[in-house]
Every structure is written in structure tokens, then in C-alpha cells.
mmCIF file of C-alpha atoms and ligand atoms in Angstrom:
data_model
loop_
_atom_site.group_PDB
_atom_site.id
_atom_site.type_symbol
_atom_site.label_atom_id
_atom_site.label_comp_id
_atom_site.label_asym_id
_atom_site.label_seq_id
_atom_site.Cartn_x
_atom_site.Cartn_y
_atom_site.Cartn_z
ATOM 1 C CA MET G 1 103.557 124.929 104.738
ATOM 2 C CA LYS G 2 100.000 124.267 105.718
ATOM 3 C CA GLU G 3 98.693 121.600 108.299
ATOM 4 C CA LEU G 4 95.724 119.974 108.157
ATOM 5 C CA VAL G 5 94.348 117.347 111.104
ATOM 6 C CA VAL G 6 91.345 114.744 110.522
ATOM 7 C CA ILE G 7 89.971 114.109 113.840
ATOM 8 C CA SER G 8 86.839 112.611 115.666
ATOM 9 C CA GLY G 9 85.081 112.311 118.748
ATOM 10 C CA LYS G 10 85.461 108.715 118.811
ATOM 11 C CA GLY G 11 86.759 105.672 117.483
ATOM 12 C CA GLY G 12 85.119 104.224 114.196
ATOM 13 C CA THR G 13 83.434 107.108 112.731
ATOM 14 C CA GLY G 14 85.706 106.910 109.386
ATOM 15 C CA LYS G 15 88.376 109.401 110.347
ATOM 16 C CA THR G 16 90.960 106.975 108.423
ATOM 17 C CA SER G 17 89.044 106.376 105.486
ATOM 18 C CA ILE G 18 88.263 109.717 105.076
ATOM 19 C CA THR G 19 92.119 110.872 105.745
ATOM 20 C CA ALA G 20 93.401 107.956 103.135
ATOM 21 C CA ALA G 21 91.127 109.436 100.701
ATOM 22 C CA PHE G 22 92.819 112.559 100.877
ATOM 23 C CA ALA G 23 95.810 111.300 100.202
ATOM 24 C CA SER G 24 94.756 110.455 96.492
ATOM 25 C CA LEU G 25 93.632 113.923 96.152
ATOM 26 C CA ALA G 26 96.846 115.691 97.890
ATOM 27 C CA GLN G 27 99.763 116.657 95.828
ATOM 28 C CA ASP G 28 103.147 117.389 97.334
ATOM 29 C CA PHE G 29 102.100 116.525 100.983
ATOM 30 C CA VAL G 30 103.429 114.583 104.000
ATOM 31 C CA LEU G 31 101.090 111.855 105.692
ATOM 32 C CA ALA G 32 101.768 111.638 109.535
ATOM 33 C CA ASP G 33 99.767 108.757 111.271
ATOM 34 C CA CYS G 34 99.292 110.511 114.977
ATOM 35 C CA ASP G 35 95.997 107.863 115.972
ATOM 36 C CA VAL G 36 99.188 106.097 117.712
ATOM 37 C CA ASP G 37 96.702 104.220 119.976
ATOM 38 C CA ALA G 38 94.517 102.332 116.943
ATOM 39 C CA ALA G 39 97.548 102.899 113.963
ATOM 40 C CA ASP G 40 95.925 101.754 111.129
ATOM 41 C CA LEU G 41 96.265 104.396 108.344
ATOM 42 C CA HIS G 42 99.379 102.126 107.197
ATOM 43 C CA LEU G 43 96.831 99.442 106.034
ATOM 44 C CA VAL G 44 95.841 101.029 103.090
ATOM 45 C CA MET G 45 99.069 103.377 102.788
ATOM 46 C CA ASN G 46 101.179 100.145 102.511
ATOM 47 C CA PRO G 47 104.372 101.941 103.440
ATOM 48 C CA LYS G 48 107.935 101.248 102.740
ATOM 49 C CA ILE G 49 110.129 101.855 106.065
ATOM 50 C CA ASN G 50 113.391 103.506 105.448
ATOM 51 C CA ASN G 51 113.908 104.433 108.843
ATOM 52 C CA LYS G 52 112.964 102.806 112.355
ATOM 53 C CA GLN G 53 113.810 104.161 115.764
ATOM 54 C CA ASP G 54 112.794 103.279 119.316
ATOM 55 C CA PHE G 55 110.276 105.397 121.216
ATOM 56 C CA SER G 56 111.160 106.182 124.604
ATOM 57 C CA GLY G 57 108.287 107.668 126.518
ATOM 58 C CA GLY G 58 109.363 107.556 130.132
ATOM 59 C CA ARG G 59 111.263 105.376 132.429
ATOM 60 C CA GLN G 60 111.341 102.506 133.963
ATOM 61 C CA ALA G 61 112.945 101.057 137.642
ATOM 62 C CA VAL G 62 114.732 97.391 136.513
ATOM 63 C CA ILE G 63 116.505 95.357 139.668
ATOM 64 C CA LYS G 64 120.193 94.863 138.844
ATOM 65 C CA ALA G 65 121.039 90.984 138.392
ATOM 66 C CA GLY G 66 122.984 89.456 141.513
ATOM 67 C CA GLU G 67 122.687 92.914 143.773
ATOM 68 C CA CYS G 68 119.249 92.817 145.364
ATOM 69 C CA ILE G 69 119.948 90.989 148.944
ATOM 70 C CA GLY G 70 116.000 90.504 149.453
ATOM 71 C CA CYS G 71 114.822 93.070 151.783
ATOM 72 C CA GLY G 72 111.880 93.472 150.798
ATOM 73 C CA VAL G 73 111.888 97.432 150.768
ATOM 74 C CA CYS G 74 110.773 97.939 147.412
ATOM 75 C CA PHE G 75 108.039 95.662 147.410
ATOM 76 C CA ASP G 76 106.437 97.342 150.309
ATOM 77 C CA MET G 77 106.962 100.402 148.945
ATOM 78 C CA CYS G 78 105.768 100.624 145.714
ATOM 79 C CA ARG G 79 101.776 101.780 145.331
ATOM 80 C CA PHE G 80 101.524 100.085 141.351
ATOM 81 C CA GLY G 81 102.072 96.497 142.744
ATOM 82 C CA ALA G 82 104.805 96.689 140.079
ATOM 83 C CA ILE G 83 106.982 94.500 142.181
ATOM 84 C CA SER G 84 107.380 90.775 142.674
ATOM 85 C CA LEU G 85 109.353 87.958 144.586
ATOM 86 C CA ASN G 86 110.937 85.705 142.640
ATOM 87 C CA GLY G 87 110.335 81.695 143.457
ATOM 88 C CA PRO G 88 107.714 80.960 146.318
ATOM 89 C CA ALA G 89 105.969 83.580 149.064
ATOM 90 C CA ASN G 90 107.804 80.991 151.934
ATOM 91 C CA GLU G 91 111.619 81.602 150.036
ATOM 92 C CA THR G 92 113.423 82.382 153.145
ATOM 93 C CA ILE G 93 116.718 82.439 151.913
ATOM 94 C CA ASN G 94 118.333 83.833 148.315
ATOM 95 C CA LYS G 95 115.038 86.033 148.198
ATOM 96 C CA THR G 96 114.750 88.060 144.925
ATOM 97 C CA TYR G 97 112.628 90.932 143.759
ATOM 98 C CA THR G 98 111.584 92.005 139.869
ATOM 99 C CA VAL G 99 109.954 95.004 138.693
ATOM 100 C CA ASP G 100 107.032 94.414 136.440
ATOM 101 C CA PRO G 101 107.478 96.587 132.631
ATOM 102 C CA VAL G 102 104.006 96.735 132.287
ATOM 103 C CA SER G 103 103.147 98.272 135.916
ATOM 104 C CA CYS G 104 105.912 100.203 136.861
ATOM 105 C CA GLU G 105 104.496 103.877 136.560
ATOM 106 C CA GLY G 106 108.153 105.378 136.636
ATOM 107 C CA CYS G 107 107.525 106.972 139.980
ATOM 108 C CA ASN G 108 111.172 106.533 141.152
ATOM 109 C CA VAL G 109 110.326 105.425 144.960
ATOM 110 C CA CYS G 110 112.005 101.964 144.801
ATOM 111 C CA VAL G 111 114.881 103.400 143.272
ATOM 112 C CA GLU G 112 115.673 106.163 145.568
ATOM 113 C CA PHE G 113 114.809 103.777 148.809
ATOM 114 C CA CYS G 114 117.031 100.174 147.809
ATOM 115 C CA PRO G 115 119.034 100.291 150.989
ATOM 116 C CA VAL G 116 121.671 98.866 148.606
ATOM 117 C CA GLY G 117 121.115 100.646 145.200
ATOM 118 C CA ALA G 118 120.043 97.835 143.589
ATOM 119 C CA ILE G 119 117.869 99.448 141.559
ATOM 120 C CA GLU G 120 118.789 101.554 138.262
ATOM 121 C CA PHE G 121 116.465 103.620 136.210
ATOM 122 C CA LYS G 122 116.508 103.207 132.481
ATOM 123 C CA ASP G 123 114.818 104.307 129.790
ATOM 124 C CA ALA G 124 111.504 102.492 128.780
ATOM 125 C CA ILE G 125 111.295 101.441 125.244
ATOM 126 C CA ASN G 126 107.260 101.444 124.781
ATOM 127 C CA GLY G 127 107.537 100.939 120.821
ATOM 128 C CA GLN G 128 108.643 102.340 117.370
ATOM 129 C CA TRP G 129 107.852 104.901 114.838
ATOM 130 C CA PHE G 130 109.084 104.831 111.338
ATOM 131 C CA ILE G 131 109.594 107.146 108.487
ATOM 132 C CA SER G 132 108.612 105.777 105.153
ATOM 133 C CA GLU G 133 107.659 105.974 101.575
ATOM 134 C CA THR G 134 103.995 105.384 100.343
ATOM 135 C CA ARG G 135 103.116 105.216 96.229
ATOM 136 C CA PHE G 136 101.461 108.629 97.483
ATOM 137 C CA GLY G 137 104.641 110.476 99.175
ATOM 138 C CA PRO G 138 106.214 110.615 102.480
ATOM 139 C CA MET G 139 104.756 108.922 105.565
ATOM 140 C CA VAL G 140 105.594 109.624 109.471
ATOM 141 C CA HIS G 141 103.665 106.737 111.604
ATOM 142 C CA ALA G 142 104.709 104.958 114.587
ATOM 143 C CA LYS G 143 103.882 101.288 116.609
ATOM 144 C CA LEU G 144 103.054 101.874 120.036
ATOM 145 C CA GLY G 145 103.607 98.660 122.635
ATOM 146 C CA ILE G 146 100.443 97.143 123.801
ATOM 147 C CA ALA G 147 99.255 98.844 127.671
ATOM 148 C CA GLN G 148 102.216 101.426 126.855
ATOM 149 C CA GLU G 149 101.335 105.391 127.596
ATOM 150 C CA ASN G 150 102.525 108.542 126.636
ATOM 151 C CA SER G 151 101.288 108.388 123.599
ATOM 152 C CA GLY G 152 100.821 112.258 123.533
ATOM 153 C CA LYS G 153 104.625 112.668 123.196
ATOM 154 C CA LEU G 154 105.063 110.099 120.365
ATOM 155 C CA VAL G 155 102.274 112.154 118.665
ATOM 156 C CA THR G 156 103.803 115.368 118.827
ATOM 157 C CA LEU G 157 107.250 113.580 118.212
ATOM 158 C CA ILE G 158 105.881 112.076 114.979
ATOM 159 C CA ARG G 159 104.025 115.647 113.809
ATOM 160 C CA LYS G 160 108.150 117.581 114.419
ATOM 161 C CA GLU G 161 109.427 114.618 112.121
ATOM 162 C CA ALA G 162 106.930 114.634 109.503
ATOM 163 C CA LYS G 163 107.009 118.845 109.314
ATOM 164 C CA ARG G 164 110.947 118.131 109.553
ATOM 165 C CA ILE G 165 110.482 116.593 105.886
ATOM 166 C CA ALA G 166 107.788 118.413 105.083
ATOM 167 C CA GLU G 167 110.495 121.109 105.018
ATOM 168 C CA GLU G 168 113.028 119.666 103.840
ATOM 169 C CA GLN G 169 111.557 118.472 100.943
ATOM 170 C CA ILE G 170 109.472 121.705 100.363
ATOM 171 C CA LYS G 171 105.989 119.990 100.423
ATOM 172 C CA ASN G 172 102.997 122.793 100.877
ATOM 173 C CA LEU G 173 101.119 120.153 103.119
ATOM 174 C CA LEU G 174 100.713 118.334 105.751
ATOM 175 C CA ILE G 175 97.830 115.781 106.444
ATOM 176 C CA VAL G 176 97.898 114.688 109.853
ATOM 177 C CA ASP G 177 95.203 111.655 110.887
ATOM 178 C CA GLY G 178 94.804 112.747 114.535
ATOM 179 C CA SER G 179 94.176 110.845 117.305
ATOM 180 C CA PRO G 180 89.925 110.129 118.412
ATOM 181 C CA GLY G 181 88.749 111.856 121.668
ATOM 182 C CA ILE G 182 89.646 114.913 123.692
ATOM 183 C CA GLY G 183 92.480 113.378 125.827
ATOM 184 C CA CYS G 184 96.232 114.480 125.777
ATOM 185 C CA PRO G 185 97.067 112.616 122.749
ATOM 186 C CA VAL G 186 94.375 114.889 120.553
ATOM 187 C CA ILE G 187 95.582 117.736 122.306
ATOM 188 C CA ALA G 188 99.270 116.492 120.985
ATOM 189 C CA SER G 189 97.439 116.430 117.452
ATOM 190 C CA ILE G 190 96.110 119.524 116.982
ATOM 191 C CA ALA G 191 97.979 122.491 118.848
ATOM 192 C CA GLY G 192 99.133 124.584 116.261
ATOM 193 C CA ALA G 193 97.383 123.081 113.219
ATOM 194 C CA ASP G 194 96.123 125.494 110.734
ATOM 195 C CA LEU G 195 92.736 123.469 110.066
ATOM 196 C CA VAL G 196 91.250 120.806 112.013
ATOM 197 C CA LEU G 197 88.546 119.016 109.870
ATOM 198 C CA VAL G 198 86.399 116.904 112.263
ATOM 199 C CA VAL G 199 84.565 113.618 111.711
ATOM 200 C CA THR G 200 81.147 112.350 113.155
ATOM 201 C CA GLU G 201 78.756 110.393 112.671
ATOM 202 C CA PRO G 202 74.946 111.318 113.226
ATOM 203 C CA THR G 203 74.336 109.362 116.269
ATOM 204 C CA LEU G 204 73.652 110.694 120.357
ATOM 205 C CA SER G 205 77.126 109.606 120.752
ATOM 206 C CA GLY G 206 78.446 111.498 118.076
ATOM 207 C CA ILE G 207 76.954 114.589 118.505
ATOM 208 C CA HIS G 208 78.299 114.439 121.904
ATOM 209 C CA ASP G 209 81.496 113.819 121.349
ATOM 210 C CA LEU G 210 81.734 116.085 118.548
ATOM 211 C CA ASP G 211 80.206 118.824 121.003
ATOM 212 C CA ARG G 212 83.610 117.738 123.094
ATOM 213 C CA VAL G 213 85.961 117.937 120.378
ATOM 214 C CA MET G 214 84.646 121.376 118.886
ATOM 215 C CA GLN G 215 84.916 122.752 122.442
ATOM 216 C CA LEU G 216 88.634 121.753 122.248
ATOM 217 C CA THR G 217 89.407 123.154 119.014
ATOM 218 C CA SER G 218 87.722 126.243 120.184
ATOM 219 C CA ASN G 219 89.570 126.413 122.658
ATOM 220 C CA PHE G 220 92.968 126.119 120.890
ATOM 221 C CA GLY G 221 91.443 129.116 118.256
ATOM 222 C CA ILE G 222 91.394 126.592 115.587
ATOM 223 C CA LYS G 223 89.893 126.777 112.590
ATOM 224 C CA THR G 224 87.098 124.174 112.478
ATOM 225 C CA LEU G 225 85.400 122.235 109.862
ATOM 226 C CA VAL G 226 82.914 119.485 110.237
ATOM 227 C CA CYS G 227 82.332 116.532 108.056
ATOM 228 C CA ILE G 228 79.162 114.372 108.850
ATOM 229 C CA ASN G 229 79.821 110.708 107.940
ATOM 230 C CA LYS G 230 77.523 107.854 107.054
ATOM 231 C CA ALA G 231 74.918 111.241 106.669
ATOM 232 C CA ASP G 232 72.176 109.121 105.593
ATOM 233 C CA ILE G 233 72.038 107.031 108.719
ATOM 234 C CA ASN G 234 69.974 109.090 110.785
ATOM 235 C CA LEU G 235 68.696 112.493 108.559
ATOM 236 C CA GLU G 236 67.426 113.300 111.613
ATOM 237 C CA MET G 237 70.239 113.998 113.572
ATOM 238 C CA THR G 238 72.420 114.656 110.893
ATOM 239 C CA GLU G 239 69.812 117.823 110.503
ATOM 240 C CA ARG G 240 70.379 118.377 114.503
ATOM 241 C CA ILE G 241 74.650 119.062 113.604
ATOM 242 C CA GLU G 242 74.253 121.057 110.876
ATOM 243 C CA GLU G 243 72.190 123.498 113.331
ATOM 244 C CA GLU G 244 74.349 123.069 116.159
ATOM 245 C CA SER G 245 77.802 123.601 114.227
ATOM 246 C CA GLN G 246 75.883 126.432 112.537
ATOM 247 C CA ALA G 247 74.745 128.097 115.746
ATOM 248 C CA LYS G 248 78.673 127.752 116.422
ATOM 249 C CA GLY G 249 79.625 129.158 113.651
ATOM 250 C CA THR G 250 81.286 126.224 112.334
ATOM 251 C CA LYS G 251 80.433 125.132 108.443
ATOM 252 C CA VAL G 252 79.265 121.419 108.054
ATOM 253 C CA ILE G 253 81.612 120.719 104.460
ATOM 254 C CA GLY G 254 80.406 117.556 103.943
ATOM 255 C CA LYS G 255 77.809 115.025 104.111
ATOM 256 C CA ILE G 256 78.819 111.749 102.979
ATOM 257 C CA PRO G 257 76.415 108.237 103.011
ATOM 258 C CA TYR G 258 76.950 105.503 104.117
ATOM 259 C CA ASP G 259 78.582 103.234 100.896
ATOM 260 C CA GLU G 260 80.217 99.545 101.118
ATOM 261 C CA SER G 261 82.951 101.133 98.759
ATOM 262 C CA PHE G 262 84.408 102.765 102.014
ATOM 263 C CA THR G 263 84.570 98.617 103.694
ATOM 264 C CA LYS G 264 85.212 97.342 100.113
ATOM 265 C CA ALA G 265 88.172 99.801 99.492
ATOM 266 C CA GLN G 266 89.797 99.374 102.639
ATOM 267 C CA ILE G 267 89.748 95.384 102.291
ATOM 268 C CA MET G 268 91.270 95.788 99.008
ATOM 269 C CA ARG G 269 93.879 98.193 100.572
ATOM 270 C CA ALA G 270 92.941 101.110 98.813
ATOM 271 C CA THR G 271 91.830 104.462 99.309
ATOM 272 C CA LEU G 272 87.989 105.156 98.564
ATOM 273 C CA ILE G 273 89.411 107.542 95.462
ATOM 274 C CA GLU G 274 91.596 104.531 94.333
ATOM 275 C CA TYR G 275 88.474 101.939 94.611
ATOM 276 C CA THR G 276 85.806 104.211 93.200
ATOM 277 C CA GLY G 277 84.481 106.871 91.232
ATOM 278 C CA GLY G 278 80.804 108.505 90.928
ATOM 279 C CA GLU G 279 78.875 110.166 93.111
ATOM 280 C CA ILE G 280 80.497 109.459 96.373
ATOM 281 C CA ALA G 281 84.200 109.908 95.249
ATOM 282 C CA GLU G 282 82.705 113.219 93.948
ATOM 283 C CA LYS G 283 81.405 114.300 97.535
ATOM 284 C CA VAL G 284 85.047 113.322 99.133
ATOM 285 C CA LYS G 285 86.637 115.559 96.268
ATOM 286 C CA SER G 286 84.354 118.481 96.885
ATOM 287 C CA MET G 287 85.172 118.153 100.500
ATOM 288 C CA TYR G 288 88.905 118.073 99.536
ATOM 289 C CA ARG G 289 88.515 121.121 97.710
ATOM 290 C CA GLU G 290 86.842 123.378 100.126
ATOM 291 C CA ILE G 291 89.542 122.090 102.876
ATOM 292 C CA ILE G 292 92.393 123.763 99.997
ATOM 293 C CA TYR G 293 89.956 126.694 99.648
ATOM 294 C CA ALA G 294 89.978 127.340 103.782
ATOM 295 C CA LEU G 295 93.747 126.456 104.541
ATOM 296 C CA GLY G 296 93.973 129.519 102.069
HETATM 297 N N1 LIG P 301 80.639 106.339 104.663
HETATM 298 C C1 LIG P 301 80.975 105.048 105.097
HETATM 299 N N2 LIG P 301 80.165 103.843 104.578
HETATM 300 C C2 LIG P 301 80.402 102.782 104.946
HETATM 301 N N3 LIG P 301 80.867 102.727 105.715
HETATM 302 C C3 LIG P 301 82.004 103.318 105.951
HETATM 303 C C4 LIG P 301 81.745 104.818 105.961
HETATM 304 N N4 LIG P 301 82.968 105.288 106.316
HETATM 305 C C5 LIG P 301 83.733 104.599 107.071
HETATM 306 N N5 LIG P 301 83.283 102.970 106.925
HETATM 307 C C6 LIG P 301 84.082 101.734 107.483
HETATM 308 O O1 LIG P 301 83.834 102.612 109.092
HETATM 309 C C7 LIG P 301 84.559 101.789 109.164
HETATM 310 C C8 LIG P 301 85.465 102.314 110.527
HETATM 311 O O2 LIG P 301 86.280 103.658 109.574
HETATM 312 P P1 LIG P 301 87.766 104.081 109.680
HETATM 313 O O3 LIG P 301 88.312 103.226 110.013
HETATM 314 O O4 LIG P 301 88.171 104.943 108.704
HETATM 315 O O5 LIG P 301 87.125 104.965 111.029
HETATM 316 P P2 LIG P 301 88.390 105.746 111.974
HETATM 317 O O6 LIG P 301 87.356 107.055 112.351
HETATM 318 O O7 LIG P 301 89.519 105.886 111.515
HETATM 319 O O8 LIG P 301 88.401 104.308 113.220
HETATM 320 P P3 LIG P 301 89.364 104.083 114.242
HETATM 321 O O9 LIG P 301 89.491 105.431 114.950
HETATM 322 O O10 LIG P 301 88.981 102.692 114.871
HETATM 323 O O11 LIG P 301 90.842 103.991 113.719
HETATM 324 C C9 LIG P 301 85.417 101.238 108.451
HETATM 325 O O12 LIG P 301 84.913 99.617 108.558
HETATM 326 C C10 LIG P 301 85.054 101.333 107.514
HETATM 327 O O13 LIG P 301 84.930 100.888 106.157
HETATM 328 S S1 LIG P 302 114.826 97.299 148.384
HETATM 329 FE FE1 LIG P 302 116.549 96.840 146.950
HETATM 330 S S2 LIG P 302 117.738 94.899 147.813
HETATM 331 FE FE2 LIG P 302 115.359 95.391 148.619
HETATM 332 S S3 LIG P 302 114.361 93.744 147.577
HETATM 333 FE FE3 LIG P 302 114.138 95.552 146.466
HETATM 334 S S4 LIG P 302 116.191 95.854 144.843
HETATM 335 FE FE4 LIG P 302 116.475 93.878 146.202
HETATM 336 S S1 LIG P 303 109.680 103.151 140.179
HETATM 337 FE FE1 LIG P 303 107.412 102.847 141.133
HETATM 338 S S2 LIG P 303 106.243 102.379 140.188
HETATM 339 FE FE2 LIG P 303 108.199 101.614 139.589
HETATM 340 S S3 LIG P 303 108.622 99.901 140.459
HETATM 341 FE FE3 LIG P 303 109.835 101.585 141.507
HETATM 342 S S4 LIG P 303 108.303 101.868 143.312
HETATM 343 FE FE4 LIG P 303 107.084 100.745 141.775
#
């Protein structure tokens, strides 16, 4: 089984649209949405959820009801301002404190120093992940709660589950919509993959981000290909990306023009390939053929 991960140096380059189009073209595959911080592949895939599980990315302090004696030690010691006094600040008797689950960084300090052991450490529920069925095949995806961290851990979990399903159902391909950027979630998206496709735009920030992301894939020793999306919005930049990629030994396998069909397809909750044929679809198909060839 081979694994293709589609990433981008920054958000909004068209990574998800391209991944969705590949889902229309691929056979015998499992789809994984690892863009967990801004998951939107499900909008086009319309998955039917078969299995839903909570995701816990870490632990959090919780003050046990009725056990706090109001000494304020935890309030003074929490460096993240996660503990607040219940009721008015001039309260002198029956003082109690609460932990704000969004601000708690799980450092354990308050648990250690509470003189009466009134604080416990509990698994924090940071989101949910799902195993679903789509019109194209199985899909593993997730929903991370607002302001929740540890998305790298969730990405690793999703890839692992998607691989398990692919092996169980004897699928020969795993297509991953990876995280944008170069941080922890994208590292978790690409580590150990067979091939990475970087979707970029011909803009200054696009070039800058492409450079950083290619440095990352090169550090991991992963075979990397480039797609310049909306290539005709700046032909000079497109040429520069081609030259710089070539100098680094990375092939630009597709130059996809700006085409409103992408947005129209998204509005219809369809992939580009489902929405339209013609030249634009042919360009995406040709890119997909190159990928399959490169995967070997
Ligand atoms: N070639 C194209 N021509 C015109 N519009 C496009 C093209 N490719 C993508 N788009 C549009 O650009 C927007 C961003 O695309 P998409 O959501 O696929 O990007 P993304 O990189 O996955 O973004 P995010 O990181 O926010 O999920 C969408 O409105 C999409 O319809
Ligand atoms: S340290 Fe313990 S007893 Fe003191 S205020 Fe915090 S929770 Fe209450
Ligand atoms: S675990 Fe750390 S961050 Fe969380 S409330 Fe306690 S002291 Fe603050």
C-alpha cells in the first residue's frame, strides 16, 4: 500500500480541492483528512459516519466539588492564569476556585501543590475523530475543538487508523489531505509517507512557503512533487517556481490555471472531476497519472 500526502506551505492554495479531485480519480483507496485544524474535506465528501470516538490530546486539572478549602495556592501558582476565584474578589469565607479548561496547559503544578489534594488530573476531550463511508470509499477524519492543541497527535492517530483500514480492506492507496504550514501537524502528516505533493500558488508568500515546506520534505527524505495552482494569475512567479524547483531536483507536475469551476464545484459539494470535464479536468487527471507513476 502506497501513501500520498497532499500539503501546502500555507492555507487556501487549493490543497483540499486537488485532494478531492484525486478522490474522484483513484480506485481502491482510503481517504484521510489530516488538516484537523481547519477540516473541510468532509464538505465535499459528505461522509456517513459509522464510528465516532473522542480524542484526548492531554490532561487537565479539575478542582473536585466540595473539596477546595479556598487557600488560593493554585491561583497564585498557575502561570497560565487558568484558575479563577468563584464569586466576588472580596469574598472572605467559603472561597472556592475553578480551572478554565481552555487556558489550562496541564502542567500539573496545582495538582502537586494543593494542600488538601482537591485537584485531580483528567483526560481532556479535545475533539472527535470519525471512520466514515463516502461515495468514493472509506474516509477517516476529525473535528478538533476550538482553541484545542495537540493536533499533531490527532493527525498521527488519523493516519494510523486510515492505514489500518486500508490494510484490513486490502486497499492499495492512502490519500491524505495534510496540514498546511511547517509545524507539528504537517510533520505528523508526512513522516514516513511515500510521496508528497505540495500545492502552491504563484505569489511571493507562496514561493516563500514552498521553499520552507520543501526543506522539510527534503529533511525527511520524502519524494516530493509540486503543483502550481492558479498558475496563470502570475506567470512570472510560476516561471520562478519552476526554475527553483528544478534547481532543487523537484518536478513541477502540474500547472493548474485559475478556473471558477473549482469554487462552483465546492458550492455544489462536488469534486472538480464530478462537476466538469474539459481542459481543466484533463490537467488534474494528467497530474494524477504522474503521481501514480511516481508512486511506482
Ligand atoms: N485553480 C483554481 N482556480 C480558482 N479557484 C480555485 C482553484 N483552486 C482552488 N480554488 C478555490 O480556492 C479556495 C481555496 O481552495 P481549497 O479550500 O481547496 O484550499 P486549501 O488549500 O485546502 O485551503 P485550506 O487550507 O483553507 O483548507 C476555494 O474557494 C477553492 O474553490
Ligand atoms: S490549592 Fe486546592 S484548596 Fe487551595 S484553592 Fe486551590 S484547589 Fe482549593
Ligand atoms: S495544571 Fe497547570 S496550567 Fe492547569 S490549572 Fe493547574 S497550574 Fe494551571
